[in-house]
Amino acid sequence: MSSGGEGEGGREPVVGRAKVPGRISEWTDKLKFPKEWTDKFKLPKGGGKVSGRASVPQAAPQGRATVSAPVRPAAPGGAVAPVKPPARVRKKKSRRGRRILGVALSTLVVLLGLGFLGGSYFYDTVPRPSELTLANSTEVYATDGKTQLAKLGAQNRTEVPMSKLPEEVRNALIAGEDKKFYQHRGIDMLGIARAAWNNLTGGERQGASTITQQYARHAANDMEITYARKLREAVMARKIEDEYDKVTILGFYLNTVYFGRGAYGVGAAAEAFFGITPDRIDTLTTEQAAVLGAVLKQPEPEGTAKGYDPQNDPEAARDRWNYVLNNMVEMGWLGAEKRNGLTYPEVKRYDAAKGFGFGYTSSGTGYVINYIAKELDQRGVIAWLNENRLGNWKNAGLRITTTIDPRVQKAIEAELNRSVEGSTMSKQRDNLIGAGVALDPSTGRVLAYYGGTNNGNEDDWAGNDHPHPPASSGKIYTLAAAINEGISVKSHWNSRELKTANGDDFNLANANRESDPGCDTFCTLEDMTLQSFNVPFFRVAETIGVDKVIGMAHRAGVRTMWTTELKPYDLARGIPSDRKIFDYWVGMGQYPITVFDHAAGTATIANHGVRHQAHFVMKVERQNRKTGKWEHLSIGDEKLNGVVAMPAAVADEVTSVLKRIPGTEAVEGTGRESAGKTGTWENAIDKKQSGHVWFTGYTTQIATTIWVGSKDINTTPLKTAQGSPMGSGFPKSMWKRVMDTAHRELKLPPTKLATGSGGTLGDVERGTGISPTPSVSPTPSPSPSPSPSPTPSASRTPTPSASPTRRP
């Protein structure tokens, strides 16, 4: 040991029980200490000899209480002078203080040296954002297990170039986290000292990490809270600062940091908080950027702290926002006058149940992700993840195989998705919107789902966001209910228009078919289904009761029905029988249901009355982080046990009628049979125009429902691109193309539909029919195709009344 490295009595300085070498030049020679370190601690810059304890000024020992020196009695003249301790005592105290400080500083240097060397060895490179591997992302696949529908979790980000963000906006994003970003070289020594003191003295725990360190930590996927981690991230931060300029580093950080609401990076955050899409990121204002910069301190609730999302804690969010702006003024990034003129911006509401869509391979699959979340909850997967502290399902490293068949999904989007080049809807007027769902009747698997675009973050036109009156397409449930109540399809019904002037209780017409249908007062229920007359189905509901019609629809798959005021009724909680809620108009499809539920109900009839729960998740797997193998979570498996919703004879009798609907062409494939029903509901403004048009139909293998309406909710009449009124033939042609493609691509063999009983099931004597004169033919000649059947409406959907004429 050199003389400079000796302690008292020639012994080496001791820290606890560990010995500190007298020389550490072998470490310092390899280190490049930050200038602020060498200036503050007199550390060598490499190559110098360093003794075992640091050389320090002759100052009072730190870390111990101050003791006053004895006071010498006053000398003549009144002056009082302190009594100097003996030189031996002063020398001993001085040596002790230097030893304590030296040991502490030596230990710090050793630890930093080891940390730098270890970090340099293990972290030679720091990944760019595009190179990050996010081990916990959840991947969602189509039924083939190969086609990826979405990649969720930390992949919720869209990288944006810093050149698109004005300098003031960039500064607002970091002013709350690292206002000295442009002054340090990756490590803020004063910040570390301040945080350490605050933590040691029991203050609010602080991390003191610069944004460079925060990115380094994220890039290394090292979130463990240890001192070793802090050393490693310090090394990586210095490497980043040596290699990249400040704006580039800022881009690394702002494109990966978590802002809450499922948004990683400023591109996703701007959309989640303000609806600003990544391609419009240059419109982000300083006020808005300050909100995002404030959120970074704590994006989401933790314990009793609500965080700084203004939706969760508006007062705390505003306080933090002001703190960010004040920091900008302090650093000269923002003028005081402009700062005083800034106001807190309006922040977009966030629906945690819907989440914030990201990482989808197709804009039309976002709604599927929303349904997946519900199914995982229903099957207990979410509870299992919580019990095992694995976090949100989108970040839990799951692999989910769905029921979506990419071939069928592509076929349905080729008709309905405007963003698909050459799609049918892309050629139509801007006000038109369409939705469609295809299912496998034998399993309940949803083969395709389209409710709109926007990654599932806006209204779902196939789901509960937008129910629609099914009109005549809803008569399939009325027909099934009638047969189930013992009424034969060969029973006779009066088709004449109802008028209160003639003593009837209601006004009701037959959808612009007031001319003599041929059967007049003695029409069979089968013929009235084929011609889609309204009065007979109104009378059926009146005869058997509205609860019987609604109950049949519910058992088939309709979960919710809305009143004309759009009040939803969960049918699982009971079937309303009060006519003040649902009246006889239910028999002809007046009350709104969803496209999804209508497809499920249609599939039940196609499957001979056995209902399989419509679902999206087939199986769930999770990767074992130790072995890398995928482990099957059986709790996530689909349940394929069906329930009998109606007798097979009833369902097959309905099918035997629906496959005779005029204009229902057979789906592609020689010998294949198909069945279906049209539906047209009137426009709210122009009673002679359509507001909703439907077609729901099936083969034995696929059931598909298509709806088309107006984005302004039944206000603008539906017209084709050529300007002609739109009828049910429009969605029917779309349905035909979807079904042709699906059966062809899936290579499904031609099959026949059920034949039914020929009218022998049920009583032919039941009905409101009046026997005709001998000159009247009992059997009408079916028209070549159903005409649009608009119906009066008071507002968004028709409202029952005893006065207006009904034309569904």
XYZ file of N, CA and C in Angstrom, residues 386-549:
492
model
N -55.722 -11.565 -12.908
C -55.632 -10.711 -11.723
C -55.104 -11.481 -10.522
N -55.598 -12.693 -10.356
C -55.144 -13.512 -9.230
C -53.648 -13.793 -9.302
N -53.136 -13.939 -10.507
C -51.715 -14.232 -10.695
C -50.886 -12.976 -10.966
N -51.506 -11.815 -10.795
C -50.826 -10.525 -10.935
C -50.108 -10.397 -12.283
N -50.842 -10.778 -13.330
C -50.262 -10.730 -14.670
C -50.717 -9.501 -15.451
N -51.517 -8.660 -14.831
C -51.885 -7.405 -15.458
C -53.019 -7.522 -16.445
N -53.233 -6.422 -17.162
C -54.272 -6.347 -18.174
C -54.041 -7.394 -19.255
N -55.141 -7.956 -19.794
C -55.000 -9.056 -20.759
C -54.242 -8.642 -21.997
N -54.298 -7.360 -22.345
C -53.582 -6.898 -23.525
C -52.078 -6.868 -23.301
N -51.654 -6.897 -22.046
C -50.229 -6.857 -21.728
C -49.753 -8.136 -21.051
N -50.563 -9.179 -21.089
C -50.252 -10.389 -20.332
C -49.563 -11.462 -21.168
N -49.153 -11.153 -22.370
C -48.441 -12.131 -23.180
C -49.302 -13.289 -23.636
N -50.552 -13.031 -23.970
C -51.468 -14.091 -24.404
C -51.408 -14.287 -25.918
N -51.777 -15.468 -26.342
C -52.014 -15.738 -27.762
C -53.440 -16.242 -27.878
N -54.284 -15.451 -28.531
C -55.710 -15.747 -28.614
C -56.057 -16.144 -30.045
N -56.650 -17.308 -30.188
C -57.122 -17.763 -31.494
C -58.614 -17.513 -31.562
N -59.033 -16.745 -32.543
C -60.440 -16.376 -32.662
C -61.154 -17.238 -33.694
N -62.452 -16.998 -33.791
C -63.291 -17.729 -34.745
C -63.308 -17.062 -36.114
N -62.751 -15.866 -36.214
C -62.801 -15.107 -37.465
C -62.048 -15.852 -38.570
N -62.748 -16.077 -39.667
C -62.112 -16.702 -40.826
C -61.694 -15.584 -41.777
N -60.412 -15.444 -42.057
C -59.955 -14.309 -42.870
C -60.582 -14.258 -44.256
N -60.964 -15.411 -44.796
C -61.578 -15.429 -46.118
C -62.989 -14.841 -46.082
N -63.733 -15.177 -45.048
C -65.093 -14.648 -44.926
C -65.048 -13.177 -44.526
N -64.107 -12.837 -43.639
C -63.959 -11.439 -43.228
C -63.616 -10.555 -44.429
N -62.744 -11.064 -45.264
C -62.369 -10.310 -46.468
C -63.572 -10.135 -47.391
N -64.380 -11.178 -47.505
C -65.548 -11.116 -48.381
C -66.563 -10.100 -47.889
N -66.772 -10.037 -46.577
C -67.777 -9.114 -46.049
C -67.272 -7.679 -46.087
N -65.955 -7.483 -45.895
C -65.406 -6.131 -45.971
C -65.315 -5.641 -47.411
N -65.228 -6.564 -48.355
C -65.224 -6.174 -49.769
C -66.556 -5.552 -50.169
N -67.597 -5.797 -49.382
C -68.898 -5.190 -49.631
C -69.125 -3.949 -48.778
N -68.739 -4.002 -47.495
C -69.172 -2.998 -46.534
C -68.128 -1.966 -46.135
N -66.867 -2.288 -46.245
C -65.805 -1.399 -45.759
C -65.418 -0.380 -46.828
N -65.714 0.876 -46.566
C -65.414 1.933 -47.533
C -63.919 2.081 -47.787
N -63.095 1.733 -46.789
C -61.651 1.904 -46.953
C -61.028 0.831 -47.839
N -61.796 -0.204 -48.170
C -61.317 -1.240 -49.084
C -61.555 -0.772 -50.512
N -60.485 -0.661 -51.265
C -60.589 -0.163 -52.633
C -61.499 -1.055 -53.474
N -62.457 -0.435 -54.145
C -63.363 -1.170 -55.012
C -64.525 -1.818 -54.305
N -64.654 -1.619 -52.987
C -65.767 -2.235 -52.262
C -67.090 -1.631 -52.718
N -68.175 -2.353 -52.504
C -69.486 -1.873 -52.908
C -69.832 -0.553 -52.226
N -69.574 -0.442 -50.928
C -69.921 0.772 -50.199
C -69.049 1.956 -50.598
N -67.827 1.696 -51.038
C -66.943 2.795 -51.441
C -67.477 3.528 -52.664
N -68.391 2.903 -53.382
C -68.951 3.501 -54.589
C -70.287 4.209 -54.322
N -70.736 4.142 -53.067
C -72.043 4.699 -52.745
C -71.927 6.101 -52.147
N -73.063 6.713 -51.924
C -73.105 8.061 -51.360
C -72.509 8.078 -49.953
N -71.979 9.250 -49.591
C -71.234 9.359 -48.340
C -72.073 9.104 -47.103
N -73.376 9.343 -47.177
C -74.195 9.174 -45.978
C -74.474 7.712 -45.656
N -74.209 6.810 -46.594
C -74.539 5.401 -46.368
C -73.506 4.718 -45.477
N -73.995 3.834 -44.642
C -73.149 3.028 -43.773
C -73.732 1.620 -43.763
N -72.881 0.613 -43.663
C -73.355 -0.768 -43.666
C -72.725 -1.582 -42.567
N -73.369 -2.669 -42.204
C -72.843 -3.585 -41.183
C -73.249 -4.999 -41.558
N -72.458 -5.957 -41.135
C -72.760 -7.347 -41.454
C -72.051 -8.325 -40.536
N -72.689 -9.476 -40.328
C -72.138 -10.531 -39.476
C -72.425 -11.873 -40.137
N -71.420 -12.756 -40.108
C -71.583 -14.118 -40.628
C -71.207 -15.110 -39.538
N -72.024 -16.154 -39.374
C -71.786 -17.166 -38.340
C -71.852 -18.569 -38.917
N -71.251 -19.489 -38.193
C -71.412 -20.912 -38.462
C -72.569 -21.394 -37.593
N -73.712 -21.753 -38.173
C -74.882 -22.135 -37.365
C -74.640 -23.337 -36.473
N -73.771 -24.238 -36.879
C -73.573 -25.471 -36.125
C -72.688 -25.302 -34.902
N -71.988 -24.157 -34.789
C -71.083 -23.944 -33.649
C -71.281 -22.597 -32.955
N -71.856 -21.633 -33.636
C -71.976 -20.288 -33.088
C -70.734 -19.445 -33.304
N -69.761 -19.974 -34.013
C -68.541 -19.213 -34.270
C -68.827 -18.049 -35.226
N -68.353 -16.872 -34.856
C -68.512 -15.703 -35.718
C -67.394 -15.733 -36.750
N -67.769 -15.963 -37.994
C -66.782 -16.095 -39.061
C -66.322 -14.731 -39.578
N -67.201 -13.733 -39.505
C -66.854 -12.389 -39.966
C -67.731 -11.391 -39.236
N -67.156 -10.230 -38.953
C -67.900 -9.186 -38.248
C -67.445 -7.844 -38.770
N -68.407 -7.045 -39.194
C -68.075 -5.685 -39.629
C -69.107 -4.713 -39.080
N -68.635 -3.814 -38.194
C -69.519 -2.807 -37.616
C -69.074 -1.401 -37.912
N -68.062 -1.259 -38.759
C -67.502 0.047 -39.068
C -65.993 -0.012 -38.987
N -65.360 1.141 -39.157
C -63.900 1.200 -39.116
C -63.466 1.838 -37.795
N -62.381 2.650 -37.824
C -61.898 3.385 -36.656
C -61.398 2.485 -35.530
N -60.944 1.292 -35.858
C -60.334 0.416 -34.862
C -61.238 0.107 -33.679
N -62.533 0.196 -33.882
C -63.439 -0.165 -32.803
C -63.595 0.891 -31.743
N -63.089 2.107 -31.973
C -63.175 3.150 -30.959
C -64.409 4.019 -31.107
N -65.116 3.891 -32.198
C -66.326 4.665 -32.392
C -67.516 3.725 -32.474
N -68.683 4.263 -32.783
C -69.910 3.489 -32.729
C -69.848 2.231 -33.595
N -70.383 1.156 -33.015
C -70.453 -0.130 -33.697
C -71.845 -0.249 -34.317
N -71.918 -0.204 -35.637
C -73.204 -0.236 -36.332
C -73.800 -1.636 -36.382
N -73.035 -2.640 -35.990
C -73.565 -4.002 -35.930
C -73.896 -4.412 -34.500
N -73.552 -3.563 -33.524
C -73.737 -3.908 -32.122
C -74.671 -2.965 -31.393
N -74.514 -2.925 -30.080
C -75.448 -2.192 -29.232
C -75.415 -0.680 -29.427
N -74.365 -0.159 -30.041
C -74.316 1.286 -30.264
C -75.420 1.755 -31.208
N -75.788 0.872 -32.149
C -76.788 1.269 -33.149
C -77.725 0.105 -33.474
N -78.780 -0.073 -32.688
C -79.813 -1.056 -33.079
C -80.685 -0.463 -34.183
N -81.305 -1.336 -34.964
C -82.127 -0.887 -36.092
C -83.416 -1.706 -36.130
N -84.533 -1.104 -36.534
C -85.763 -1.898 -36.695
C -85.579 -2.917 -37.814
N -85.769 -4.205 -37.537
C -85.515 -5.229 -38.559
C -86.563 -5.272 -39.656
N -87.698 -4.584 -39.448
C -88.764 -4.549 -40.443
C -89.205 -5.972 -40.790
N -89.463 -6.218 -42.050
C -90.012 -7.523 -42.439
C -89.046 -8.670 -42.206
N -87.737 -8.371 -42.107
C -86.794 -9.464 -41.827
C -87.022 -10.030 -40.432
N -87.642 -9.240 -39.535
C -87.948 -9.718 -38.196
C -89.163 -10.626 -38.151
N -89.888 -10.744 -39.270
C -91.072 -11.618 -39.303
C -90.712 -13.091 -39.187
N -89.427 -13.405 -39.340
C -89.038 -14.813 -39.200
C -89.314 -15.300 -37.774
N -89.207 -14.403 -36.778
C -89.490 -14.795 -35.395
C -90.993 -14.850 -35.142
N -91.752 -13.981 -35.788
C -93.214 -14.011 -35.653
C -93.764 -15.292 -36.269
N -93.219 -15.653 -37.429
C -93.651 -16.889 -38.079
C -93.315 -18.101 -37.220
N -92.111 -18.118 -36.655
C -91.719 -19.233 -35.787
C -92.596 -19.296 -34.544
N -92.906 -18.131 -33.974
C -93.746 -18.107 -32.775
C -95.151 -18.608 -33.089
N -95.678 -18.224 -34.247
C -97.017 -18.669 -34.641
C -97.059 -20.179 -34.794
N -96.079 -20.757 -35.494
C -96.030 -22.211 -35.683
C -95.870 -22.905 -34.341
N -95.027 -22.323 -33.472
C -94.802 -22.904 -32.143
C -96.069 -22.872 -31.291
N -96.956 -21.915 -31.566
C -98.226 -21.822 -30.829
C -99.344 -22.591 -31.507
N -98.999 -23.419 -32.499
C -99.982 -24.302 -33.113
C -100.710 -23.724 -34.297
N -100.164 -22.704 -34.915
C -100.794 -22.097 -36.096
C -100.079 -22.597 -37.346
N -100.824 -23.130 -38.275
C -100.239 -23.666 -39.507
C -99.898 -22.539 -40.477
N -98.873 -22.777 -41.268
C -98.521 -21.794 -42.295
C -99.595 -21.740 -43.370
N -100.508 -22.730 -43.373
C -101.610 -22.745 -44.327
C -102.878 -22.129 -43.724
N -102.748 -21.588 -42.508
C -103.900 -20.903 -41.918
C -104.167 -19.618 -42.696
N -105.412 -19.105 -42.595
C -105.809 -17.965 -43.416
C -105.963 -16.690 -42.586
N -105.535 -15.561 -43.220
C -105.530 -14.278 -42.522
C -106.047 -13.179 -43.450
N -106.717 -12.225 -42.841
C -107.258 -11.092 -43.573
C -106.128 -10.096 -43.847
N -105.883 -9.796 -45.098
C -104.769 -8.919 -45.455
C -105.180 -7.480 -45.680
N -106.467 -7.165 -45.520
C -106.928 -5.819 -45.813
C -106.331 -4.797 -44.825
N -106.125 -3.597 -45.341
C -105.572 -2.513 -44.545
C -106.493 -2.194 -43.367
N -105.905 -1.943 -42.206
C -106.676 -1.584 -41.021
C -106.874 -0.068 -40.989
N -108.116 0.342 -40.671
C -108.424 1.761 -40.588
C -109.373 2.007 -39.422
N -109.019 2.979 -38.604
C -109.892 3.297 -37.470
C -111.253 3.785 -37.940
N -111.284 4.352 -39.154
C -112.568 4.832 -39.693
C -113.530 3.686 -39.929
N -113.000 2.497 -40.117
C -113.844 1.325 -40.357
C -114.073 0.515 -39.092
N -113.721 1.112 -37.945
C -113.944 0.420 -36.686
C -112.750 -0.322 -36.141
N -111.608 -0.300 -36.846
C -110.415 -0.957 -36.325
C -109.760 -0.097 -35.247
N -108.975 -0.737 -34.416
C -108.283 -0.016 -33.348
C -107.009 0.662 -33.833
N -106.485 0.251 -34.988
C -105.218 0.769 -35.477
C -105.324 1.131 -36.950
N -104.438 2.010 -37.393
C -104.231 2.256 -38.811
C -102.995 1.480 -39.234
N -103.124 0.667 -40.243
C -101.974 -0.118 -40.700
C -102.166 -0.520 -42.149
N -101.149 -0.199 -42.952
C -101.188 -0.567 -44.364
C -100.185 -1.685 -44.625
N -100.112 -2.091 -45.893
C -99.269 -3.228 -46.271
C -98.064 -2.813 -47.108
N -97.393 -1.766 -46.655
C -96.141 -1.382 -47.302
C -96.328 -1.088 -48.777
N -97.225 -0.159 -49.072
C -97.493 0.250 -50.460
C -98.048 -0.879 -51.312
N -98.692 -1.878 -50.666
C -99.304 -2.985 -51.424
C -100.813 -3.004 -51.170
N -101.433 -1.813 -51.299
C -102.850 -1.721 -50.980
C -103.750 -2.326 -52.061
N -103.185 -2.623 -53.222
C -104.004 -3.246 -54.270
C -104.375 -4.664 -53.850
N -105.419 -5.193 -54.454
C -105.918 -6.518 -54.108
C -104.827 -7.560 -54.319
N -104.397 -8.269 -53.252
C -103.334 -9.253 -53.409
C -103.817 -10.535 -54.071
N -105.068 -10.626 -54.326
C -105.590 -11.851 -54.942
C -106.304 -12.691 -53.924
N -105.780 -12.742 -52.728
C -106.419 -13.550 -51.680
C -107.266 -12.686 -50.760
N -106.967 -11.388 -50.731
C -107.771 -10.403 -50.012
C -107.959 -10.777 -48.540
N -109.131 -11.260 -48.174
C -109.417 -11.555 -46.765
C -109.104 -12.989 -46.374
N -108.548 -13.751 -47.318
C -108.349 -15.184 -47.045
C -106.967 -15.618 -47.546
N -105.922 -14.985 -47.000
C -104.545 -15.259 -47.436
C -103.853 -16.207 -46.461
N -103.117 -17.153 -46.988
C -102.394 -18.057 -46.094
C -101.198 -17.324 -45.473
N -100.829 -17.765 -44.293
C -99.694 -17.160 -43.596
C -98.417 -17.345 -44.411
N -98.302 -18.449 -45.096
C -97.148 -18.700 -45.954
C -97.070 -17.667 -47.065
N -98.201 -17.413 -47.755
C -98.213 -16.452 -48.853
C -97.941 -15.036 -48.349
N -98.449 -14.718 -47.170
C -98.223 -13.387 -46.609
C -96.741 -13.197 -46.222
N -96.077 -14.302 -45.907
C -94.631 -14.221 -45.639
C -93.890 -13.966 -46.946
N -94.285 -14.677 -47.988
C -93.614 -14.523 -49.277
C -93.793 -13.116 -49.828
N -94.995 -12.530 -49.653
C -95.262 -11.201 -50.179
C -94.972 -10.099 -49.160
N -94.625 -10.482 -47.954
C -94.225 -9.557 -46.897
C -95.307 -8.543 -46.560
N -96.569 -9.030 -46.440
C -97.655 -8.160 -46.021
C -97.554 -7.936 -44.502
N -97.981 -6.754 -44.069
C -97.845 -6.390 -42.663
C -99.034 -6.775 -41.794
N -100.251 -6.527 -42.301
C -101.447 -6.714 -41.491
C -101.544 -8.125 -40.910
N -101.328 -9.188 -41.683
C -101.435 -10.525 -41.105
C -100.449 -10.752 -39.947
N -99.238 -10.219 -40.042
C -98.256 -10.433 -38.970
C -98.590 -9.587 -37.744
N -99.173 -8.422 -37.966
C -99.695 -7.636 -36.854
C -100.767 -8.440 -36.127
N -101.647 -9.086 -36.909
C -102.738 -9.873 -36.330
C -102.218 -11.137 -35.628
N -101.127 -11.698 -36.119
C -100.538 -12.859 -35.445
C -100.076 -12.476 -34.044
N -99.366 -11.336 -33.943
C -98.900 -10.876 -32.637
C -100.081 -10.588 -31.722
N -101.147 -10.049 -32.300
C -102.351 -9.772 -31.528
C -102.998 -11.066 -31.043
N -102.914 -12.096 -31.872
C -103.563 -13.372 -31.550
C -102.806 -14.159 -30.483
N -101.484 -14.260 -30.620
C -100.707 -15.104 -29.695
C -100.084 -14.304 -28.547
N -100.023 -12.984 -28.685
C -99.441 -12.155 -27.638
C -98.031 -11.687 -28.003
N -97.730 -10.430 -27.689
C -96.413 -9.888 -28.035
C -95.302 -10.624 -27.310
N -95.585 -11.118 -26.100
C -94.540 -11.815 -25.336
C -94.111 -13.100 -26.015
N -95.031 -13.729 -26.768
C -94.679 -14.961 -27.472
C -93.717 -14.657 -28.628
N -93.958 -13.551 -29.311
C -93.070 -13.164 -30.413
C -91.692 -12.776 -29.877
